[in-house]
Short mmCIF file of C-alpha atoms in Angstrom, two decimals:
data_model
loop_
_atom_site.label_atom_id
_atom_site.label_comp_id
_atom_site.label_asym_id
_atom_site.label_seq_id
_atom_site.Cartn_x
_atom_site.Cartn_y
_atom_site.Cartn_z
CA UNK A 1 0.00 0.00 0.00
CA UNK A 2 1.46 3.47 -0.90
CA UNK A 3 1.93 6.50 1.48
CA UNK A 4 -0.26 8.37 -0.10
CA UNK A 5 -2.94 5.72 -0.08
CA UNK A 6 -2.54 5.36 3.75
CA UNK A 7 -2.99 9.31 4.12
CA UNK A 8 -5.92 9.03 2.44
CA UNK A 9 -7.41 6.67 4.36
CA UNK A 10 -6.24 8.62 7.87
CA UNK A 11 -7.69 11.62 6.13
CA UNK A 12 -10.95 9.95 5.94
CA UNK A 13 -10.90 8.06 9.23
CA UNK A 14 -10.12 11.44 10.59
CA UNK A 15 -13.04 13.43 9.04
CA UNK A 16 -15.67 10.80 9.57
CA UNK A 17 -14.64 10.93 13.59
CA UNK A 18 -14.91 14.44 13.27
CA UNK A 19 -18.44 14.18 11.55
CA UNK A 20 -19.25 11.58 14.97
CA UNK A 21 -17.98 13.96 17.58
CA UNK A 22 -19.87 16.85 16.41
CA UNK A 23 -23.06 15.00 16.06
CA UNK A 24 -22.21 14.01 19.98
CA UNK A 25 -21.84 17.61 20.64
CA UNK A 26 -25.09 18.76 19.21
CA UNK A 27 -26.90 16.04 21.29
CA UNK A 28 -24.86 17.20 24.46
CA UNK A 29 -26.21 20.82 23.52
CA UNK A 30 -29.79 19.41 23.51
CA UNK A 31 -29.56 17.06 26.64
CA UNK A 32 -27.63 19.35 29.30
CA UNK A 33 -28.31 23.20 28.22
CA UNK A 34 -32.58 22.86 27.08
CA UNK A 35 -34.19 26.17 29.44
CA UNK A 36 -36.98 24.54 31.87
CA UNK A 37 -40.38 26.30 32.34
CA UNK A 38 -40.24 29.47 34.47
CA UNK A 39 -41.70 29.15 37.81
CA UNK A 40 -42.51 33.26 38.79
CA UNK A 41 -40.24 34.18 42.73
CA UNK A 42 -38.19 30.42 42.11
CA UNK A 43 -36.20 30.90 39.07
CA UNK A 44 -34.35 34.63 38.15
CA UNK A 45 -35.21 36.83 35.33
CA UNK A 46 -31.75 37.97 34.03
CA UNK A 47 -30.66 40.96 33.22
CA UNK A 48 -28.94 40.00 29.97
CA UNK A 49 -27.46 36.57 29.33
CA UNK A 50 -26.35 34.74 25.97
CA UNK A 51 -29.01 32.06 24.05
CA UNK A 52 -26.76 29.35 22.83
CA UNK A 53 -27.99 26.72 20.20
CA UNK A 54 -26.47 23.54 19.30
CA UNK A 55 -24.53 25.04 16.51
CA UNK A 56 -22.50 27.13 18.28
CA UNK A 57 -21.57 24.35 20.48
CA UNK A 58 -20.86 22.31 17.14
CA UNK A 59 -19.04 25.27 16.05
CA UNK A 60 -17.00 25.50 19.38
CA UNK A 61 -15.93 21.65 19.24
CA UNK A 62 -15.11 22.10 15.26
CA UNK A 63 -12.70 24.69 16.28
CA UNK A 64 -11.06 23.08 18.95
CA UNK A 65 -10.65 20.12 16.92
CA UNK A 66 -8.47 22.25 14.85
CA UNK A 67 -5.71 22.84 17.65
CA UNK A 68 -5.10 26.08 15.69
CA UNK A 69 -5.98 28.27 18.65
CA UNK A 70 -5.32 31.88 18.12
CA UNK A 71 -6.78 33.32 14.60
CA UNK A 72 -7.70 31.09 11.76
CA UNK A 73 -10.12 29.74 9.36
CA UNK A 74 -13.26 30.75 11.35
CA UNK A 75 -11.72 34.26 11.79
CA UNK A 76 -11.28 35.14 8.59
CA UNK A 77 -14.79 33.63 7.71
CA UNK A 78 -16.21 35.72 10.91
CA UNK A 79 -14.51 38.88 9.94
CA UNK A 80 -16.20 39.09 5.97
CA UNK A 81 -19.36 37.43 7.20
CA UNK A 82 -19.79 40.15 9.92
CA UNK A 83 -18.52 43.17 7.38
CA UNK A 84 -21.10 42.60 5.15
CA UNK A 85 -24.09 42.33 8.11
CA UNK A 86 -22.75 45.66 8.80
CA UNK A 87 -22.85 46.98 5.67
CA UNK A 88 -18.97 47.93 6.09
CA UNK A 89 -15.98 46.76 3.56
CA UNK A 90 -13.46 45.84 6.83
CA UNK A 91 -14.12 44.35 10.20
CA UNK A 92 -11.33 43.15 12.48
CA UNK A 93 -12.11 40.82 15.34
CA UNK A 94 -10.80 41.64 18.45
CA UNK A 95 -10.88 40.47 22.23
CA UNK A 96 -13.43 42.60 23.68
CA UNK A 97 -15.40 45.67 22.85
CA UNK A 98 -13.21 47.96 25.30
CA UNK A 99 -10.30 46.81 22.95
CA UNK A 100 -12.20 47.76 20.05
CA UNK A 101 -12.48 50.90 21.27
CA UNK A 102 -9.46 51.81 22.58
CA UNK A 103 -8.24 50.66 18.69
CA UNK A 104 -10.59 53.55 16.95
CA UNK A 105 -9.28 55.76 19.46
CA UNK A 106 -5.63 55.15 19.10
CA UNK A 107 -6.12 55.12 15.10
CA UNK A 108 -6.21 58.15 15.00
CA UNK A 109 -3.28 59.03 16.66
CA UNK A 110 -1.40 57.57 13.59
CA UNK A 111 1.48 59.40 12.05
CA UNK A 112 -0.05 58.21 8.58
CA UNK A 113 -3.13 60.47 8.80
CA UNK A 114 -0.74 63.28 9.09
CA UNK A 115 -2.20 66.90 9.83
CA UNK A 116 -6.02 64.98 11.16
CA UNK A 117 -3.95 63.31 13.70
CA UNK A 118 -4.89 63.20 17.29
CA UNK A 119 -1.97 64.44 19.26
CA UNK A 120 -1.53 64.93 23.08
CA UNK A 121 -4.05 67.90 24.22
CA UNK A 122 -6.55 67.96 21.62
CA UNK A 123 -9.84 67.35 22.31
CA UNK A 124 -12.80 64.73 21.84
CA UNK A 125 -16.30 65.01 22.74
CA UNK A 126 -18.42 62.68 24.51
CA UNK A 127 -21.25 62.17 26.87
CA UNK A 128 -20.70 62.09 30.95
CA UNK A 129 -23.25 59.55 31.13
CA UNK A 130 -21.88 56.70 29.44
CA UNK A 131 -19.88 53.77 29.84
CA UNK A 132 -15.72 53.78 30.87
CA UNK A 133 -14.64 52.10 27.93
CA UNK A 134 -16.22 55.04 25.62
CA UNK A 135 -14.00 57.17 27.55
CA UNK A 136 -11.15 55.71 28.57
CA UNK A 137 -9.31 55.32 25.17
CA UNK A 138 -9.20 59.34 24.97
CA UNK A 139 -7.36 59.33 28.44
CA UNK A 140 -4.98 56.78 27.78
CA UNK A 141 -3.92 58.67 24.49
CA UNK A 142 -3.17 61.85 26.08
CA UNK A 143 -6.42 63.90 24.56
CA UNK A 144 -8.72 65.47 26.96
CA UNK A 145 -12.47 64.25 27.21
CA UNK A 146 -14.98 67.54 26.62
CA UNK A 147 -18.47 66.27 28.64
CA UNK A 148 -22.15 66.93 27.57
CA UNK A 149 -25.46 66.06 28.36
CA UNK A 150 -27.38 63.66 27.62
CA UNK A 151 -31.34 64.18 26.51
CA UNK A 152 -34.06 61.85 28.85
CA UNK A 153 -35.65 59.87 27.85
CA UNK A 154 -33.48 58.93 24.69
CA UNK A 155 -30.09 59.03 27.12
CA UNK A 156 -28.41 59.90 24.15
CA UNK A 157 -26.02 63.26 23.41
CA UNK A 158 -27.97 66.37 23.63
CA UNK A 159 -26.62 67.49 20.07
CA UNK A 160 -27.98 70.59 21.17
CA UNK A 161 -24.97 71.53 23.14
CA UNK A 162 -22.56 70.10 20.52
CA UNK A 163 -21.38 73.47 18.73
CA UNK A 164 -20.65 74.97 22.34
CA UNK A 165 -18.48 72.08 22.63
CA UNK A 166 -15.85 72.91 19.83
CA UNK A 167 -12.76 74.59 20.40
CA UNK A 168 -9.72 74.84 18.16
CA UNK A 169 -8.29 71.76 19.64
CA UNK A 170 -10.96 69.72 18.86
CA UNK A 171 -10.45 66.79 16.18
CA UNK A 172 -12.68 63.69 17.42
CA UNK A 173 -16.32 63.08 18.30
CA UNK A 174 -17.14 60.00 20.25
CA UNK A 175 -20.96 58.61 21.22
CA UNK A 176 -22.30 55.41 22.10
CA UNK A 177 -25.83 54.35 20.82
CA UNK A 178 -27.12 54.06 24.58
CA UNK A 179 -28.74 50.96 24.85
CA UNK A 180 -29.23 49.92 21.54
CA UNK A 181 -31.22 53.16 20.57
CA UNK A 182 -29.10 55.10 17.29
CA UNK A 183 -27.86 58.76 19.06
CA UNK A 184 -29.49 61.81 16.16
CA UNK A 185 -26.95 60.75 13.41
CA UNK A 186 -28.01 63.33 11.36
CA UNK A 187 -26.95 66.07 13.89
CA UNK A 188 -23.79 64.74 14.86
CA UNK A 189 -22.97 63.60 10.66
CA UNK A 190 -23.40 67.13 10.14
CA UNK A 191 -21.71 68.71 12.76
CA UNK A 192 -18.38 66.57 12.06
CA UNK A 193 -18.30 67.54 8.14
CA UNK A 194 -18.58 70.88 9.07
CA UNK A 195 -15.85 71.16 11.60
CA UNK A 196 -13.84 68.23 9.79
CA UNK A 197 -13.85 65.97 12.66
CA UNK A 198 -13.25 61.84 13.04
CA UNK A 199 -17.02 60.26 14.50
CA UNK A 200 -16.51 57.06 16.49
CA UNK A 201 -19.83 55.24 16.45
CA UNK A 202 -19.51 53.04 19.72
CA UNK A 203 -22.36 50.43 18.62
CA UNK A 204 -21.55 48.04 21.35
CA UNK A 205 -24.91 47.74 22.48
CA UNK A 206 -26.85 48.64 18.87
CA UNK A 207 -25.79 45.95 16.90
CA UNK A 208 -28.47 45.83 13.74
CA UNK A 209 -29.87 49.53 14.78
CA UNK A 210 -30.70 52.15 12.05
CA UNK A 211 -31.14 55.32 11.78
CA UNK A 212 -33.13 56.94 8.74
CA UNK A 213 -32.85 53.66 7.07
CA UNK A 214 -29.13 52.75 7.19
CA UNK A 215 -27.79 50.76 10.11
CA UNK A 216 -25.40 52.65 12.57
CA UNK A 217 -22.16 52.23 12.57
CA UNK A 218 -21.94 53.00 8.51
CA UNK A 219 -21.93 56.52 9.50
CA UNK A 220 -18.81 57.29 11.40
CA UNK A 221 -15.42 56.70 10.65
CA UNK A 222 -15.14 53.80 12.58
CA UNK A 223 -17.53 51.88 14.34
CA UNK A 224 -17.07 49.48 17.50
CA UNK A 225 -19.00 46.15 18.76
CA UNK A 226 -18.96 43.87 21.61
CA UNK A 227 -19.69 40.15 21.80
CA UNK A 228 -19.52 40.25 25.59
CA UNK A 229 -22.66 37.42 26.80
CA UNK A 230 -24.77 40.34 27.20
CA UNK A 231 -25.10 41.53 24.06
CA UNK A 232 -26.84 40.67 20.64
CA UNK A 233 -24.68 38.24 19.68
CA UNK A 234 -21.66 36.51 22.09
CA UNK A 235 -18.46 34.86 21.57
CA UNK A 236 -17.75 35.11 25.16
CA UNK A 237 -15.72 37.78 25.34
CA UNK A 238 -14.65 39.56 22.15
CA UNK A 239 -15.94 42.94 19.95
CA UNK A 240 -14.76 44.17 16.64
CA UNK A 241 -13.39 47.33 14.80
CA UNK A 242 -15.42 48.06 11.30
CA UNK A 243 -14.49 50.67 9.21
CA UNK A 244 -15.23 51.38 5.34
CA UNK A 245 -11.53 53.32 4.97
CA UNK A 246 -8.64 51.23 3.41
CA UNK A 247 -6.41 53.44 5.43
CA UNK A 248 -8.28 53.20 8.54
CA UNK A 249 -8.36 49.53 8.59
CA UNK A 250 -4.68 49.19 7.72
CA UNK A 251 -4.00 51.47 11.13
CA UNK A 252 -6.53 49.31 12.95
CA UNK A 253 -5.04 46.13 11.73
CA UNK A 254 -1.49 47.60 12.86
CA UNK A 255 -2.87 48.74 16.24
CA UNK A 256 -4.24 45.60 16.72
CA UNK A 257 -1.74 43.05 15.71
CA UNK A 258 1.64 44.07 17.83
CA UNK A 259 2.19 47.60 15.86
CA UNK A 260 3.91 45.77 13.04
CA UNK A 261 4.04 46.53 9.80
CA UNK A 262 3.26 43.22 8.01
CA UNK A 263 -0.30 42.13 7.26
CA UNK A 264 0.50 38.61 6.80
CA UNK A 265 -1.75 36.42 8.92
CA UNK A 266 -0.50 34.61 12.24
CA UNK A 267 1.38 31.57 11.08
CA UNK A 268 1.88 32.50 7.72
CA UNK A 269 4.89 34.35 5.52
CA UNK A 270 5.39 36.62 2.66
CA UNK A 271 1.52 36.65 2.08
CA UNK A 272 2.30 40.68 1.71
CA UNK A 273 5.38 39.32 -0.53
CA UNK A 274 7.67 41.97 1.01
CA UNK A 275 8.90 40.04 3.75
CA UNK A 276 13.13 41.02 2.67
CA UNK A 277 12.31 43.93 0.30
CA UNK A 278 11.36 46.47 2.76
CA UNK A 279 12.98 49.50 4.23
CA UNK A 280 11.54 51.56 7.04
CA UNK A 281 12.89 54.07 9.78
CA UNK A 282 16.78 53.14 10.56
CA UNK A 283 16.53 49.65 10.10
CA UNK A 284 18.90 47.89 7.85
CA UNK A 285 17.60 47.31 4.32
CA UNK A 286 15.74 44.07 3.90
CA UNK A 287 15.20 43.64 7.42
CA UNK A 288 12.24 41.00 7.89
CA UNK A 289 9.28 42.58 7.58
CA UNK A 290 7.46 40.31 10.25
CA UNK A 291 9.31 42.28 12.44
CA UNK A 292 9.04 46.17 11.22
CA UNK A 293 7.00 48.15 13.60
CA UNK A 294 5.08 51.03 12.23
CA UNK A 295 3.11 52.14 15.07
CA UNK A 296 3.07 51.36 19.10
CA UNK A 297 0.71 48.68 19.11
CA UNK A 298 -0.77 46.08 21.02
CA UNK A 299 -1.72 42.31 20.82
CA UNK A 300 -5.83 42.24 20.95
CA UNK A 301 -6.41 39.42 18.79
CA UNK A 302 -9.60 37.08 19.42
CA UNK A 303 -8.80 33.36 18.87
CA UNK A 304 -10.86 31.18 16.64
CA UNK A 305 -12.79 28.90 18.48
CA UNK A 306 -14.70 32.56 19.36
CA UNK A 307 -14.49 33.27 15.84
CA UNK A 308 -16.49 30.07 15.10
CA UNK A 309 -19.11 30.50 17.96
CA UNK A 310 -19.92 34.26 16.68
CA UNK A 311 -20.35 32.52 13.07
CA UNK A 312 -23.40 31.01 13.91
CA UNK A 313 -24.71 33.18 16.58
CA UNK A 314 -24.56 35.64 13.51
CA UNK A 315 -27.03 33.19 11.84
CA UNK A 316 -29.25 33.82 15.05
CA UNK A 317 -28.89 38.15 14.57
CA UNK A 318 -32.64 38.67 12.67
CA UNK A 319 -34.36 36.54 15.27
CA UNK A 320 -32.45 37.77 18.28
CA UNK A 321 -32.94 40.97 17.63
CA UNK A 322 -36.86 40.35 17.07
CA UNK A 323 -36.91 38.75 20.23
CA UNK A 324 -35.36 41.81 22.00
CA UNK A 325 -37.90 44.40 20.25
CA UNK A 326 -40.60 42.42 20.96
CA UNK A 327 -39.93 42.49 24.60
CA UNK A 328 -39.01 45.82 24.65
CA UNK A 329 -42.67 46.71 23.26
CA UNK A 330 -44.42 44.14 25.94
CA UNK A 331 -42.93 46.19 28.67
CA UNK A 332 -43.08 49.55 27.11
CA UNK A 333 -47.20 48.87 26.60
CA UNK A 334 -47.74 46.91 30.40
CA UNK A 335 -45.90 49.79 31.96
CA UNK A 336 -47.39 53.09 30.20
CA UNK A 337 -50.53 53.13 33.25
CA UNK A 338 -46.94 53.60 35.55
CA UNK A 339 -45.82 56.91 33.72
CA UNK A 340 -47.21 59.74 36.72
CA UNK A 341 -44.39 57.49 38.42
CA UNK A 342 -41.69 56.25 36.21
CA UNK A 343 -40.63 57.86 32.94
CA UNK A 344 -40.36 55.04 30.40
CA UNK A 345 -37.66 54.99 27.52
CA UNK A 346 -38.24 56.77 23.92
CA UNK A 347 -36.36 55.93 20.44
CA UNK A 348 -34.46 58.66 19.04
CA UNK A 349 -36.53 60.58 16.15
CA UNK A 350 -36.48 58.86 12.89
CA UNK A 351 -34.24 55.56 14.72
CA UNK A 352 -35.40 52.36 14.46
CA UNK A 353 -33.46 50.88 17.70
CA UNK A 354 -32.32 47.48 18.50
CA UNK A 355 -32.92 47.67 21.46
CA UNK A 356 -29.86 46.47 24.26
CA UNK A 357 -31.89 46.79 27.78
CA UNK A 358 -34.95 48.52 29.06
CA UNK A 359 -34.38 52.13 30.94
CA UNK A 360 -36.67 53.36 33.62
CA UNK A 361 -36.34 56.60 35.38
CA UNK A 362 -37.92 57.20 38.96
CA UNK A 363 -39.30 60.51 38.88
CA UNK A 364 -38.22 62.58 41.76
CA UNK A 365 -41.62 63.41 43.10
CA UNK A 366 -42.69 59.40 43.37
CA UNK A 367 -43.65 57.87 46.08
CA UNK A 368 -40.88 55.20 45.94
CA UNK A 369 -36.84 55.79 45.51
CA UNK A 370 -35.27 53.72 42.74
CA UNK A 371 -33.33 52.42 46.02
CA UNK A 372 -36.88 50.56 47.07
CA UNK A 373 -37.63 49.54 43.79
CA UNK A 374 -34.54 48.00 42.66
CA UNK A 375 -34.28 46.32 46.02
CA UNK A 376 -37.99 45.01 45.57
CA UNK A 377 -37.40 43.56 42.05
CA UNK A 378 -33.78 41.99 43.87
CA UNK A 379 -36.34 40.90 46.74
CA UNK A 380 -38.06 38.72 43.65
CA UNK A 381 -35.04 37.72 41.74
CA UNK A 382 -35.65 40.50 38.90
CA UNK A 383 -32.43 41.21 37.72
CA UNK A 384 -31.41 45.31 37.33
CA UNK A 385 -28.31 47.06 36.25
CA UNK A 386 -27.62 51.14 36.75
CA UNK A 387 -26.96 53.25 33.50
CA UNK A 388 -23.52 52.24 33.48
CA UNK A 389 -21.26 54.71 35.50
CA UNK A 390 -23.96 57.66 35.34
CA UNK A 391 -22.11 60.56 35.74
CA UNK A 392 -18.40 59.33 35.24
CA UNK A 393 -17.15 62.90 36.40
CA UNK A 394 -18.39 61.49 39.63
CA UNK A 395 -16.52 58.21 39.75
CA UNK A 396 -13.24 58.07 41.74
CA UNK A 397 -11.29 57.04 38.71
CA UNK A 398 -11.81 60.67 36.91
CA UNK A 399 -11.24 62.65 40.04
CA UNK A 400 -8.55 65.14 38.89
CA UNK A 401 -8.20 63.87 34.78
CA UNK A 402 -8.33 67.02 32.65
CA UNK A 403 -11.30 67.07 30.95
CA UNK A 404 -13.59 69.97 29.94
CA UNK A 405 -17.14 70.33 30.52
CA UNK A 406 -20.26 72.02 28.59
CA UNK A 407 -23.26 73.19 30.82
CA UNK A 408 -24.13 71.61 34.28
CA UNK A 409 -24.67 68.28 33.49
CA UNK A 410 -27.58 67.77 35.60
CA UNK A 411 -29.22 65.05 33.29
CA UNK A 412 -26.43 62.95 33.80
CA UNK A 413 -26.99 63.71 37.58
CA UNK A 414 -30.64 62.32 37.13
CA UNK A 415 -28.99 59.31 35.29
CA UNK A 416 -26.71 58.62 38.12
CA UNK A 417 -29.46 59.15 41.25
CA UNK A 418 -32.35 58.21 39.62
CA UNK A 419 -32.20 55.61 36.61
CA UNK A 420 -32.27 51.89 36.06
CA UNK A 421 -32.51 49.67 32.97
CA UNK A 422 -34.30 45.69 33.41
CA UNK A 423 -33.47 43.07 30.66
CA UNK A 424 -34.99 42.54 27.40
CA UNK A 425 -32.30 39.70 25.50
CA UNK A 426 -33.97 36.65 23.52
CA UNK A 427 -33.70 34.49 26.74
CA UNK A 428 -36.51 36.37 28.66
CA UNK A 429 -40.14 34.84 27.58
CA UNK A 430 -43.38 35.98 27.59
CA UNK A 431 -44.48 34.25 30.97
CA UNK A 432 -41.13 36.36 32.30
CA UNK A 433 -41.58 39.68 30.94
CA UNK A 434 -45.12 39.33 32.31
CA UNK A 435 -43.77 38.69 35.93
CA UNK A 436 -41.74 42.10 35.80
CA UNK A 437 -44.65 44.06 34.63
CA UNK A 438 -46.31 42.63 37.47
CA UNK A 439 -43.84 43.23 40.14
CA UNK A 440 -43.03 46.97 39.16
CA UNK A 441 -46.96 47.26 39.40
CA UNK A 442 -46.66 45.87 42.88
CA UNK A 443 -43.58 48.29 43.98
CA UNK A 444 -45.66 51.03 42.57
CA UNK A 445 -49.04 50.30 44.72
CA UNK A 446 -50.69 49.64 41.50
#
């Protein structure tokens, strides 16, 4: 028998094994993860939570199988699949949605976009009431953070304040669509053409959101995601960095991957077919280009087996993000007879959200604190999370960072003493969503 006969049969011993272990997996899936019936006070109504399916388990196992562990076959597959979905020509997987945005941010501090570089000092404009990751980046590049309001009940940037915001120093807009619902695009759009500034579009929580018809993140420079098991889709952790620039995603890809210079994928060489032809800075001519840095960079790569889990939980996107609109709606229509005492959440004008969570304000003059209600839904397992850090110039980690502010802030006050948002993801059903509608009638006195 010849060597290559004998490979051939290994080869197909090997791939109908394969075919038998995932088929094992999928059954695994279905015997040890099925959801049992919800018994109202016994079981808890998360927050936010992934929805797993017996692909992405088959997925998982398929990877692993591999041994290739870091970026691979599933990544590159992930990366186009999740472009187009997007409606962008470049996404970059990444380990986390913080990392994707500290990428965007630090992109455009790059030496290659010359005079529209961000350099220490200059300014970028945010919201106060927002996450740390949003803001972070534009600390740990040296720029200082200008704060403004948000509007309630959208929780979005009051765009109103945006051309008080602008100084001379100013090169970089940054806003987060809160929650899943698109900030006013068209204000912001507008007001960055006509002071020529970068827009981040921080869509960790808005994946499949739009906003006069196109979905967000296609309007911005570059736009940012997270796969964290909270959000619309999950590959554990993980996030990407999308951009419809050549130049941009170059940068990114740099930032991303060490600072080097090569683009060649991990375990492969000369795919850029400049490996010894390339001179750059001081080094020797020729020197391997593997090992040229053109920026200072860091290693954020995802591995594959969460590239193959976010394949088919991208299959899943349509009907997860049904699932969350639909329960948004059920709790937006059981709760409007609550509105003298809690102010319930509105899309942005002409934004069709996809929705992330559900936020409720207490209104100052109710008869409850959001203290007593939030402890009452705790009281009946009802998960509830604040509005992220609500007024991050309150937080001990931005006590004495420069920063500038525009106007008092006071909404993001209200954010911070008197908000709350309650889950809506694809794992909550019907029988749940109607158990939280009942218990914030209960809290109420209703």
């Amino acid at each position: 028998m010849s060597v290559t006969t004998v490979e051939s049969e290994t080869r197909d011993e090997a791939e109908a094994l394969r075919e038998q272990i995932l088929a094992l997996a999928e059954r695994y899936h279905a015997l040890t993860h099925a959801v049992p019936p919800f018994v109202p006070g016994q079981m808890p109504v998360q927050v936010s939570g992934k929805v797993m399916s017996a692909a992405d388990m088959r997925n998982l196992v398929d990877a692993s199988l591999d041994m290739w562990l870091t970026a691979g076959r599933f990544s590159d597959r992930f990366e186009k699949a999740f472009a187009a979905v997007c409606g962008l020509k470049h996404a970059l997987l990444v380990n986390s949605g913080s990392s994707a945005n500290l990428l965007a941010v630090s992109a455009l501090t790059s030496p290659d976009l010359k005079d529209r570089r961000l350099t220490s000092g200059d300014e970028v404009i945010t919201v106060a009431a927002g996450f740390p990751t949003t803001v972070n980046p534009i600390l740990q590049n040296g720029a200082v953070p200008v704060f403004i309001d948000v509007d309630i009940p959208t929780y979005n940037a009051d765009v109103s304040l945006l051309e008080q915001a602008v100084s001379s120093r100013t090169r970089a807009v940054i806003f987060a669509h809160t929650l899943g619902n698109p900030f006013d695009l068209a204000a912001v759009r507008a007001f960055c053409d006509r002071h020529g500034l970068w827009l981040i579009e921080d869509c960790c929580d808005a994946l499949g959101a739009r906003y006069d018809g196109r979905k967000v993140g296609t309007f911005g420079d570059i736009a940012t995601y997270s796969f964290y098991p909270a959000h619309h889709i999950t590959t554990g952790e993980g996030g990407a960095v999308a951009t419809n620039s050549g130049p941009l995603k170059r940068v990114l890809e740099s930032l991303r991957d060490w600072g080097r210079d090569c683009w060649c994928p991990p375990g492969k060489d000369n795919t850029c077919r400049r490996r010894f032809s390339t001179q750059k800075g001081q080094l020797p001519s020729g020197y391997d280009h593997k090992y040229i840095y053109s920026h200072v960079g860091y290693n954020l790569k995802a591995t594959d087996l969460q590239a193959a889990v976010g394949l088919s939980q991208l299959d899943r996107l349509d009907e997860f993000i049904d699932a969350r609109r639909t329960n948004f709606a059920a709790l937006r229509q059981g709760l409007t007879d609550l509105e003298d005492i809690l102010i319930l959440p509105q899309a942005t004008a002409n934004a069709d959200p996809s929705w992330f969570g559900f936020p409720i304000a207490v209104r100052r003059e109710a008869p409850l604190t959001r203290y007593q209600l939030v402890t009452g839904l705790d009281q009946r397992l009802i998960g509830t999370r604040l509005l992220f850090g609500g007024n991050l110039l309150r937080q001990p980690a931005y006590a004495g960072v420069a920063h500038r502010v525009v106007g008092s802030l006071e909404r993001s006050d209200f954010v911070m003493e008197q908000v709350f948002w309650i889950g809506v993801f694809p794992g909550l059903d019907r029988s749940r969503i109607d158990y939280v509608i009942e218990s914030l009638h209960t809290l109420c006195g209703r």
